[in-house]
């Protein structure tokens, strides 16, 4: 009973250690592990700060000013008037040439022509552009993971076919050995089989080395150790797009590059709104209170010459006509930049369309090739079996037998490679359209 429990535990441990990987899992892990993913959080924070700063334009602006001046002359009454005041018992001392003021001013924007709204929009669109740029760069990971994953699948299939060939050669080695002992074959025929076995073993070493390199690269990409015994699930077959005439008919192209172009266009629109808003007047209210000498009542200050509290409040309309000087040029620069983005988009769609046609053609070509694979294997297997019988009867040489064995092995390997190549082409088309 204890032995059964230990066997069960050991088997469960082996299943656990032999992890199975899928293409979707590798794509997700690679995205999460890629250092660029950290920029998403930084972009969001930067956008929040920019938006918050723009929104503060409508908060009251408070300023404190402390001023001390000395001037060469001040406002004063004519000497005849001061003499007249003296006769009335009023001492008109006049204003001091040294003057002082401690002022607190509050300005509140009522309407700025849409400038603040445009600044908010620009900060939002800048965040969208940065996010789309990161998304575009991260999207290229899919192609790299596809290549590594399908490379591993193809190499694993080559290893499987290599094992089958080795088993078949070993079976024929035993057959030839029996023929040598019965005097039907020469001892040198065994050397021919043995040399072929060694050659197949060398091929396996090369394949295993390549598979190990692919696994290591994939491990680094996904941030997860891939063991030698781990398995890789064959991806499901997807529906492919169809080619009609010179254009590709299928699902809408949703590549992130197109979304980046759209975000850049939206940013240009926001910048245009900001340029137009800069030419409009600004309306605001203000209030200023100050403690100083002289104050606003100059007549009283001429007689008493004391510090006093004062305030001013009102509306202010400002209009900067200088913005009109550069408006046309700035809008033309943005228009040219927009045309460049539109041109880049057209070039991308043109090249992407050509790539879709090429990949669709590759898919259709592999489908036609695969149609005859089973029949070829069936015929090659029949030929190999017939050659084995002929060799046992002494009617063909061992080299002819090996030729037919190798041909059958190549046919079986070709069928598997054609299937993986066909599937890889489908996923390349999926990457090209982001379908």
Short mmCIF file of C-alpha atoms in Angstrom, two decimals:
data_model
loop_
_atom_site.label_atom_id
_atom_site.label_comp_id
_atom_site.label_asym_id
_atom_site.label_seq_id
_atom_site.Cartn_x
_atom_site.Cartn_y
_atom_site.Cartn_z
CA UNK A 1 0.00 0.00 0.00
CA UNK A 2 2.82 2.39 0.89
CA UNK A 3 4.56 1.55 -2.35
CA UNK A 4 1.43 2.41 -4.31
CA UNK A 5 1.18 5.77 -2.50
CA UNK A 6 4.81 6.60 -3.29
CA UNK A 7 4.32 5.71 -6.94
CA UNK A 8 1.24 7.94 -7.09
CA UNK A 9 3.09 10.84 -5.45
CA UNK A 10 6.07 10.41 -7.77
CA UNK A 11 3.83 10.35 -10.84
CA UNK A 12 1.99 13.48 -9.70
CA UNK A 13 5.33 15.22 -9.10
CA UNK A 14 6.50 14.35 -12.60
CA UNK A 15 3.32 15.74 -14.11
CA UNK A 16 3.77 18.92 -12.11
CA UNK A 17 7.39 19.37 -13.15
CA UNK A 18 6.57 18.72 -16.79
CA UNK A 19 4.76 21.94 -17.46
CA UNK A 20 2.73 22.51 -20.58
CA UNK A 21 2.93 25.85 -22.38
CA UNK A 22 0.56 27.50 -24.82
CA UNK A 23 1.14 30.28 -27.31
CA UNK A 24 -1.39 32.57 -25.61
CA UNK A 25 0.26 32.01 -22.24
CA UNK A 26 3.70 32.88 -23.65
CA UNK A 27 2.30 36.00 -25.32
CA UNK A 28 0.75 37.18 -22.03
CA UNK A 29 3.85 36.45 -19.94
CA UNK A 30 6.15 38.15 -22.45
CA UNK A 31 4.03 41.30 -22.35
CA UNK A 32 3.96 41.34 -18.55
CA UNK A 33 7.70 40.65 -18.29
CA UNK A 34 8.84 43.23 -20.84
CA UNK A 35 10.43 46.28 -19.10
CA UNK A 36 8.54 48.70 -21.37
CA UNK A 37 5.26 47.76 -19.65
CA UNK A 38 6.34 49.92 -16.70
CA UNK A 39 5.98 53.03 -18.86
CA UNK A 40 2.20 52.68 -18.77
CA UNK A 41 2.09 53.74 -15.12
CA UNK A 42 4.53 56.60 -15.72
CA UNK A 43 2.50 57.86 -18.68
CA UNK A 44 -0.72 57.79 -16.66
CA UNK A 45 0.87 59.75 -13.81
CA UNK A 46 2.37 62.31 -16.18
CA UNK A 47 -1.00 62.78 -17.90
CA UNK A 48 -2.75 63.23 -14.55
CA UNK A 49 -0.25 65.89 -13.45
CA UNK A 50 -0.48 67.76 -16.77
CA UNK A 51 -4.27 67.70 -16.66
CA UNK A 52 -4.32 68.85 -13.04
CA UNK A 53 -1.93 71.72 -13.80
CA UNK A 54 -4.08 72.86 -16.73
CA UNK A 55 -7.23 72.71 -14.60
CA UNK A 56 -5.66 75.03 -12.02
CA UNK A 57 -5.77 77.91 -14.49
CA UNK A 58 -9.30 78.72 -13.23
CA UNK A 59 -8.24 78.77 -9.59
CA UNK A 60 -7.85 82.23 -8.02
CA UNK A 61 -4.34 83.58 -8.57
CA UNK A 62 -3.02 85.29 -5.43
CA UNK A 63 0.08 87.45 -5.37
CA UNK A 64 1.83 89.46 -2.65
CA UNK A 65 3.94 92.52 -3.50
CA UNK A 66 6.05 94.67 -1.17
CA UNK A 67 7.27 97.91 -2.69
CA UNK A 68 9.48 100.75 -1.46
CA UNK A 69 10.37 103.57 -3.86
CA UNK A 70 11.97 106.97 -3.92
CA UNK A 71 11.03 109.38 -6.68
CA UNK A 72 12.46 112.67 -7.81
CA UNK A 73 9.17 114.50 -7.58
CA UNK A 74 5.61 114.02 -6.39
CA UNK A 75 2.25 115.55 -7.07
CA UNK A 76 1.75 118.82 -5.16
CA UNK A 77 -0.57 121.84 -5.02
CA UNK A 78 0.64 125.19 -6.37
CA UNK A 79 2.32 127.47 -3.82
CA UNK A 80 -0.61 129.95 -3.96
CA UNK A 81 -3.02 127.21 -2.90
CA UNK A 82 -0.80 126.04 -0.03
CA UNK A 83 -0.56 129.64 1.23
CA UNK A 84 -4.31 129.92 1.02
CA UNK A 85 -4.73 126.69 2.99
CA UNK A 86 -2.34 127.99 5.68
CA UNK A 87 -4.51 131.05 6.10
CA UNK A 88 -7.43 128.67 6.68
CA UNK A 89 -5.41 126.77 9.28
CA UNK A 90 -4.68 123.77 7.08
CA UNK A 91 -1.07 122.63 6.90
CA UNK A 92 -0.62 121.05 3.43
CA UNK A 93 2.59 119.07 3.92
CA UNK A 94 2.45 117.29 0.53
CA UNK A 95 3.44 113.76 -0.40
CA UNK A 96 6.73 112.16 0.61
CA UNK A 97 9.20 111.26 -2.11
CA UNK A 98 9.81 107.94 -0.37
CA UNK A 99 6.71 105.78 -0.76
CA UNK A 100 5.79 102.31 0.54
CA UNK A 101 3.19 99.69 -0.29
CA UNK A 102 2.35 96.15 0.88
CA UNK A 103 -0.27 94.77 -1.53
CA UNK A 104 -2.22 91.53 -1.83
CA UNK A 105 -3.90 90.95 -5.21
CA UNK A 106 -6.38 88.25 -6.25
CA UNK A 107 -7.15 87.54 -9.93
CA UNK A 108 -9.91 85.22 -11.03
CA UNK A 109 -10.27 84.13 -14.68
CA UNK A 110 -13.88 84.19 -15.84
CA UNK A 111 -13.32 83.23 -19.49
CA UNK A 112 -10.07 82.58 -21.34
CA UNK A 113 -11.39 81.87 -24.82
CA UNK A 114 -11.12 78.07 -24.39
CA UNK A 115 -7.36 78.11 -23.74
CA UNK A 116 -7.56 76.03 -20.55
CA UNK A 117 -9.86 73.50 -22.21
CA UNK A 118 -7.42 73.16 -25.10
CA UNK A 119 -4.50 72.67 -22.71
CA UNK A 120 -6.44 69.89 -20.94
CA UNK A 121 -7.21 68.25 -24.27
CA UNK A 122 -3.56 68.42 -25.31
CA UNK A 123 -2.41 66.77 -22.07
CA UNK A 124 -4.98 63.99 -22.59
CA UNK A 125 -4.03 63.46 -26.24
CA UNK A 126 -0.32 63.49 -25.38
CA UNK A 127 -1.03 60.67 -22.94
CA UNK A 128 -2.93 58.78 -25.65
CA UNK A 129 -0.06 59.19 -28.12
CA UNK A 130 2.50 57.95 -25.58
CA UNK A 131 0.28 55.01 -24.64
CA UNK A 132 -0.30 54.04 -28.29
CA UNK A 133 3.42 54.29 -28.98
CA UNK A 134 4.15 51.88 -26.13
CA UNK A 135 1.35 49.59 -27.29
CA UNK A 136 2.82 49.58 -30.81
CA UNK A 137 6.24 48.61 -29.51
CA UNK A 138 4.79 45.93 -27.24
CA UNK A 139 2.85 44.52 -30.18
CA UNK A 140 6.10 43.57 -31.90
CA UNK A 141 6.65 41.11 -29.05
CA UNK A 142 3.90 38.93 -30.52
CA UNK A 143 5.88 38.34 -33.69
CA UNK A 144 9.04 37.47 -31.76
CA UNK A 145 7.17 35.07 -29.48
CA UNK A 146 5.45 33.48 -32.50
CA UNK A 147 8.79 32.79 -34.13
CA UNK A 148 10.30 31.30 -30.98
CA UNK A 149 7.23 29.21 -30.16
CA UNK A 150 6.80 27.77 -33.66
CA UNK A 151 10.54 27.27 -33.88
CA UNK A 152 10.38 25.10 -30.76
CA UNK A 153 7.40 23.15 -32.14
CA UNK A 154 9.24 22.47 -35.41
CA UNK A 155 12.43 21.41 -33.62
CA UNK A 156 10.48 19.14 -31.26
CA UNK A 157 8.82 17.53 -34.28
CA UNK A 158 12.23 17.00 -35.87
CA UNK A 159 13.35 15.29 -32.66
CA UNK A 160 10.29 13.04 -32.73
CA UNK A 161 10.91 12.07 -36.34
CA UNK A 162 14.57 11.54 -35.51
CA UNK A 163 13.56 9.06 -32.78
CA UNK A 164 11.31 7.21 -35.22
CA UNK A 165 14.13 6.99 -37.75
CA UNK A 166 16.53 5.73 -35.11
CA UNK A 167 14.05 3.02 -34.09
CA UNK A 168 13.55 2.03 -37.71
CA UNK A 169 17.32 1.90 -38.32
CA UNK A 170 17.79 -0.19 -35.20
CA UNK A 171 15.10 -2.60 -36.39
CA UNK A 172 16.80 -2.92 -39.77
CA UNK A 173 20.19 -3.27 -38.09
CA UNK A 174 18.86 -6.34 -36.31
CA UNK A 175 17.46 -7.62 -39.61
CA UNK A 176 20.80 -7.11 -41.39
CA UNK A 177 22.63 -8.71 -38.49
CA UNK A 178 20.42 -11.77 -38.84
CA UNK A 179 21.09 -11.81 -42.58
CA UNK A 180 24.84 -11.66 -41.97
CA UNK A 181 24.63 -14.58 -39.55
CA UNK A 182 22.64 -16.55 -42.13
CA UNK A 183 25.17 -15.71 -44.83
CA UNK A 184 22.68 -13.66 -46.88
CA UNK A 185 24.42 -10.31 -46.27
CA UNK A 186 28.00 -9.18 -45.91
CA UNK A 187 29.43 -7.92 -42.58
CA UNK A 188 30.14 -4.60 -44.26
CA UNK A 189 26.40 -4.04 -44.61
CA UNK A 190 26.20 -3.69 -40.84
CA UNK A 191 28.79 -0.92 -41.01
CA UNK A 192 26.63 0.93 -43.52
CA UNK A 193 23.65 0.80 -41.13
CA UNK A 194 25.84 1.73 -38.18
CA UNK A 195 27.27 4.74 -40.02
CA UNK A 196 23.75 5.91 -40.82
CA UNK A 197 22.76 5.53 -37.16
CA UNK A 198 25.70 7.66 -36.08
CA UNK A 199 24.79 10.28 -38.67
CA UNK A 200 21.22 10.39 -37.33
CA UNK A 201 22.60 10.71 -33.77
CA UNK A 202 24.70 13.68 -34.88
CA UNK A 203 21.62 15.29 -36.38
CA UNK A 204 19.84 14.84 -33.07
CA UNK A 205 22.63 16.64 -31.21
CA UNK A 206 22.32 19.62 -33.55
CA UNK A 207 18.54 19.67 -33.22
CA UNK A 208 18.69 19.41 -29.41
CA UNK A 209 21.22 22.27 -29.28
CA UNK A 210 18.98 24.50 -31.39
CA UNK A 211 15.90 23.59 -29.32
CA UNK A 212 17.77 24.41 -26.10
CA UNK A 213 18.78 27.81 -27.48
CA UNK A 214 15.16 28.54 -28.47
CA UNK A 215 13.90 27.50 -25.03
CA UNK A 216 16.43 29.75 -23.31
CA UNK A 217 15.46 32.74 -25.44
CA UNK A 218 11.78 32.10 -24.77
CA UNK A 219 12.50 31.75 -21.04
CA UNK A 220 14.13 35.17 -21.01
CA UNK A 221 11.25 36.70 -22.95
CA UNK A 222 8.50 35.35 -20.70
CA UNK A 223 10.46 35.59 -17.43
CA UNK A 224 9.83 31.93 -16.62
CA UNK A 225 12.20 28.98 -16.68
CA UNK A 226 11.31 26.40 -19.34
CA UNK A 227 12.47 22.89 -18.53
CA UNK A 228 13.82 20.33 -20.98
CA UNK A 229 10.78 18.12 -20.39
CA UNK A 230 8.20 20.90 -20.77
CA UNK A 231 5.70 20.43 -23.56
CA UNK A 232 4.27 22.96 -26.00
CA UNK A 233 0.68 22.79 -27.12
CA UNK A 234 0.01 23.03 -30.83
CA UNK A 235 -2.00 26.25 -31.46
CA UNK A 236 -5.51 25.95 -32.79
CA UNK A 237 -6.22 26.48 -36.48
CA UNK A 238 -7.66 29.93 -37.16
CA UNK A 239 -9.95 31.12 -39.92
CA UNK A 240 -7.83 32.90 -42.51
CA UNK A 241 -8.61 35.98 -44.52
CA UNK A 242 -9.40 35.60 -48.20
CA UNK A 243 -7.80 37.40 -51.10
CA UNK A 244 -10.03 38.79 -53.83
CA UNK A 245 -8.37 40.52 -56.75
CA UNK A 246 -5.62 42.86 -55.66
CA UNK A 247 -7.08 43.73 -52.28
CA UNK A 248 -7.46 41.77 -49.11
CA UNK A 249 -10.99 41.00 -48.01
CA UNK A 250 -11.46 40.17 -44.38
CA UNK A 251 -11.72 41.59 -40.91
CA UNK A 252 -10.98 45.22 -40.21
CA UNK A 253 -7.33 45.96 -39.68
CA UNK A 254 -6.87 46.82 -36.02
CA UNK A 255 -3.11 47.16 -35.80
CA UNK A 256 -1.96 49.46 -32.95
CA UNK A 257 -0.01 51.56 -35.47
CA UNK A 258 -3.33 52.78 -36.88
CA UNK A 259 -4.50 53.73 -33.41
CA UNK A 260 -1.23 55.63 -32.94
CA UNK A 261 -1.87 57.59 -36.14
CA UNK A 262 -5.38 58.44 -34.90
CA UNK A 263 -4.03 59.59 -31.53
CA UNK A 264 -1.48 61.83 -33.26
CA UNK A 265 -4.23 63.35 -35.42
CA UNK A 266 -6.35 64.04 -32.31
CA UNK A 267 -3.36 65.74 -30.69
CA UNK A 268 -2.95 68.00 -33.72
CA UNK A 269 -6.64 68.96 -33.48
CA UNK A 270 -6.20 69.89 -29.82
CA UNK A 271 -3.12 71.97 -30.67
CA UNK A 272 -5.10 73.80 -33.38
CA UNK A 273 -7.81 74.63 -30.85
CA UNK A 274 -5.17 75.99 -28.50
CA UNK A 275 -3.70 78.23 -31.24
CA UNK A 276 -7.15 79.61 -32.05
CA UNK A 277 -7.95 80.12 -28.36
CA UNK A 278 -4.72 82.11 -27.89
CA UNK A 279 -6.09 84.83 -30.22
CA UNK A 280 -9.26 85.39 -28.19
CA UNK A 281 -9.63 87.95 -25.35
CA UNK A 282 -9.57 86.95 -21.69
CA UNK A 283 -12.03 88.20 -19.13
CA UNK A 284 -11.39 88.19 -15.42
CA UNK A 285 -12.15 89.86 -12.09
CA UNK A 286 -9.56 91.17 -9.68
CA UNK A 287 -9.25 92.67 -6.23
CA UNK A 288 -6.26 94.36 -4.68
CA UNK A 289 -5.84 95.45 -1.11
CA UNK A 290 -2.79 97.26 0.13
CA UNK A 291 -1.41 99.01 3.15
CA UNK A 292 0.87 101.87 2.28
CA UNK A 293 1.82 105.48 2.13
CA UNK A 294 0.47 107.22 0.15
CA UNK A 295 -2.92 105.63 -0.26
CA UNK A 296 -5.64 106.27 -2.79
CA UNK A 297 -6.84 109.48 -1.12
CA UNK A 298 -3.98 111.77 -2.16
CA UNK A 299 -5.56 114.93 -0.71
CA UNK A 300 -5.77 113.35 2.73
CA UNK A 301 -2.26 111.96 2.43
CA UNK A 302 -0.95 115.45 1.61
CA UNK A 303 -2.32 116.77 4.88
CA UNK A 304 -1.83 113.78 7.24
CA UNK A 305 0.99 111.83 5.54
CA UNK A 306 -0.01 108.53 7.22
CA UNK A 307 -0.13 104.84 6.27
CA UNK A 308 -3.63 103.67 5.34
CA UNK A 309 -5.62 100.64 4.16
CA UNK A 310 -6.90 100.71 0.56
CA UNK A 311 -8.47 98.38 -1.97
CA UNK A 312 -9.43 98.20 -5.64
CA UNK A 313 -11.81 95.70 -7.29
CA UNK A 314 -13.11 95.38 -10.83
CA UNK A 315 -13.23 93.60 -14.19
CA UNK A 316 -10.29 93.22 -16.57
CA UNK A 317 -10.40 92.41 -20.29
CA UNK A 318 -7.10 91.52 -21.94
CA UNK A 319 -6.50 90.84 -25.60
CA UNK A 320 -3.07 89.90 -26.89
CA UNK A 321 -3.00 90.81 -30.57
CA UNK A 322 0.52 89.43 -30.93
CA UNK A 323 -0.95 85.91 -31.20
CA UNK A 324 -2.40 86.87 -34.57
CA UNK A 325 1.10 87.35 -35.96
CA UNK A 326 2.02 83.66 -35.67
CA UNK A 327 -1.42 82.05 -35.91
CA UNK A 328 -1.34 81.37 -39.65
CA UNK A 329 2.19 79.98 -39.60
CA UNK A 330 1.50 77.77 -36.59
CA UNK A 331 -1.64 76.33 -38.17
CA UNK A 332 0.22 75.64 -41.42
CA UNK A 333 2.96 73.81 -39.53
CA UNK A 334 0.35 71.61 -37.84
CA UNK A 335 -1.35 71.01 -41.19
CA UNK A 336 1.94 69.84 -42.72
CA UNK A 337 2.59 67.59 -39.74
CA UNK A 338 -0.91 66.13 -40.13
CA UNK A 339 -0.26 65.47 -43.83
CA UNK A 340 2.95 63.65 -42.91
CA UNK A 341 1.05 61.44 -40.48
CA UNK A 342 -1.61 60.75 -43.12
CA UNK A 343 1.12 59.81 -45.57
CA UNK A 344 2.72 57.45 -43.04
CA UNK A 345 -0.67 55.85 -42.48
CA UNK A 346 -1.18 55.33 -46.21
CA UNK A 347 2.28 53.80 -46.56
CA UNK A 348 1.65 51.51 -43.61
CA UNK A 349 -1.70 50.33 -44.99
CA UNK A 350 -0.21 49.80 -48.45
CA UNK A 351 2.68 47.70 -47.16
CA UNK A 352 0.39 45.89 -44.74
CA UNK A 353 -1.99 45.03 -47.58
CA UNK A 354 0.87 43.63 -49.67
CA UNK A 355 2.06 41.62 -46.70
CA UNK A 356 -1.43 40.17 -46.21
CA UNK A 357 -1.59 39.11 -49.87
CA UNK A 358 1.83 37.49 -49.64
CA UNK A 359 0.97 35.63 -46.43
CA UNK A 360 -2.41 34.52 -47.76
CA UNK A 361 -0.68 33.17 -50.87
CA UNK A 362 1.80 31.28 -48.66
CA UNK A 363 -1.11 29.74 -46.73
CA UNK A 364 -2.85 28.62 -49.90
CA UNK A 365 0.41 27.23 -51.29
CA UNK A 366 1.01 25.15 -48.16
CA UNK A 367 -2.56 23.86 -48.31
CA UNK A 368 -1.95 22.58 -51.83
CA UNK A 369 1.35 20.99 -50.80
CA UNK A 370 -0.23 19.33 -47.76
CA UNK A 371 -2.93 17.74 -49.92
CA UNK A 372 -0.47 15.11 -51.19
CA UNK A 373 1.52 14.51 -48.00
CA UNK A 374 -0.51 11.53 -46.76
CA UNK A 375 -0.38 9.83 -50.14
CA UNK A 376 3.38 10.37 -50.37
CA UNK A 377 3.90 8.85 -46.91
CA UNK A 378 1.68 5.91 -47.81
CA UNK A 379 3.70 5.24 -50.96
CA UNK A 380 7.07 5.75 -49.27
CA UNK A 381 6.10 3.34 -46.48
CA UNK A 382 5.04 0.71 -49.02
CA UNK A 383 8.33 1.18 -50.90
CA UNK A 384 10.34 0.87 -47.68
CA UNK A 385 8.56 -2.31 -46.64
CA UNK A 386 9.07 -3.76 -50.09
CA UNK A 387 12.77 -2.86 -49.92
CA UNK A 388 13.09 -4.57 -46.55
CA UNK A 389 11.62 -7.72 -48.07
CA UNK A 390 13.88 -7.44 -51.12
CA UNK A 391 16.94 -7.00 -48.94
CA UNK A 392 16.01 -10.06 -46.89
CA UNK A 393 15.80 -11.96 -50.19
CA UNK A 394 19.16 -10.53 -51.29
CA UNK A 395 17.84 -8.72 -54.37
CA UNK A 396 18.89 -5.15 -53.35
CA UNK A 397 21.83 -3.68 -51.49
CA UNK A 398 21.78 -2.16 -48.05
CA UNK A 399 22.43 1.29 -49.58
CA UNK A 400 19.24 0.99 -51.59
CA UNK A 401 17.39 -0.02 -48.44
CA UNK A 402 18.75 3.00 -46.55
CA UNK A 403 17.74 5.26 -49.40
CA UNK A 404 14.13 4.13 -49.12
CA UNK A 405 14.19 4.32 -45.31
CA UNK A 406 15.49 7.90 -45.48
CA UNK A 407 12.93 8.82 -48.13
CA UNK A 408 10.09 7.59 -45.91
CA UNK A 409 11.49 9.47 -42.93
CA UNK A 410 11.82 12.65 -44.99
CA UNK A 411 8.23 12.27 -46.21
CA UNK A 412 6.93 11.93 -42.65
CA UNK A 413 9.03 14.86 -41.45
CA UNK A 414 7.93 16.90 -44.47
CA UNK A 415 4.28 16.34 -43.64
CA UNK A 416 4.76 17.59 -40.07
CA UNK A 417 6.86 20.56 -41.15
CA UNK A 418 4.31 21.51 -43.79
CA UNK A 419 1.57 21.52 -41.16
CA UNK A 420 3.58 23.70 -38.79
CA UNK A 421 4.64 26.02 -41.60
CA UNK A 422 1.02 26.36 -42.67
CA UNK A 423 -0.05 27.08 -39.10
CA UNK A 424 2.79 29.56 -38.63
CA UNK A 425 1.72 31.41 -41.78
CA UNK A 426 -1.82 31.65 -40.42
CA UNK A 427 -0.60 33.21 -37.18
CA UNK A 428 1.68 35.55 -39.11
CA UNK A 429 -1.39 36.74 -41.03
CA UNK A 430 -3.21 37.15 -37.73
CA UNK A 431 -0.30 39.29 -36.48
CA UNK A 432 -0.31 41.38 -39.67
CA UNK A 433 -4.00 42.32 -39.24
CA UNK A 434 -4.25 41.99 -35.43
CA UNK A 435 -7.44 40.06 -36.16
#
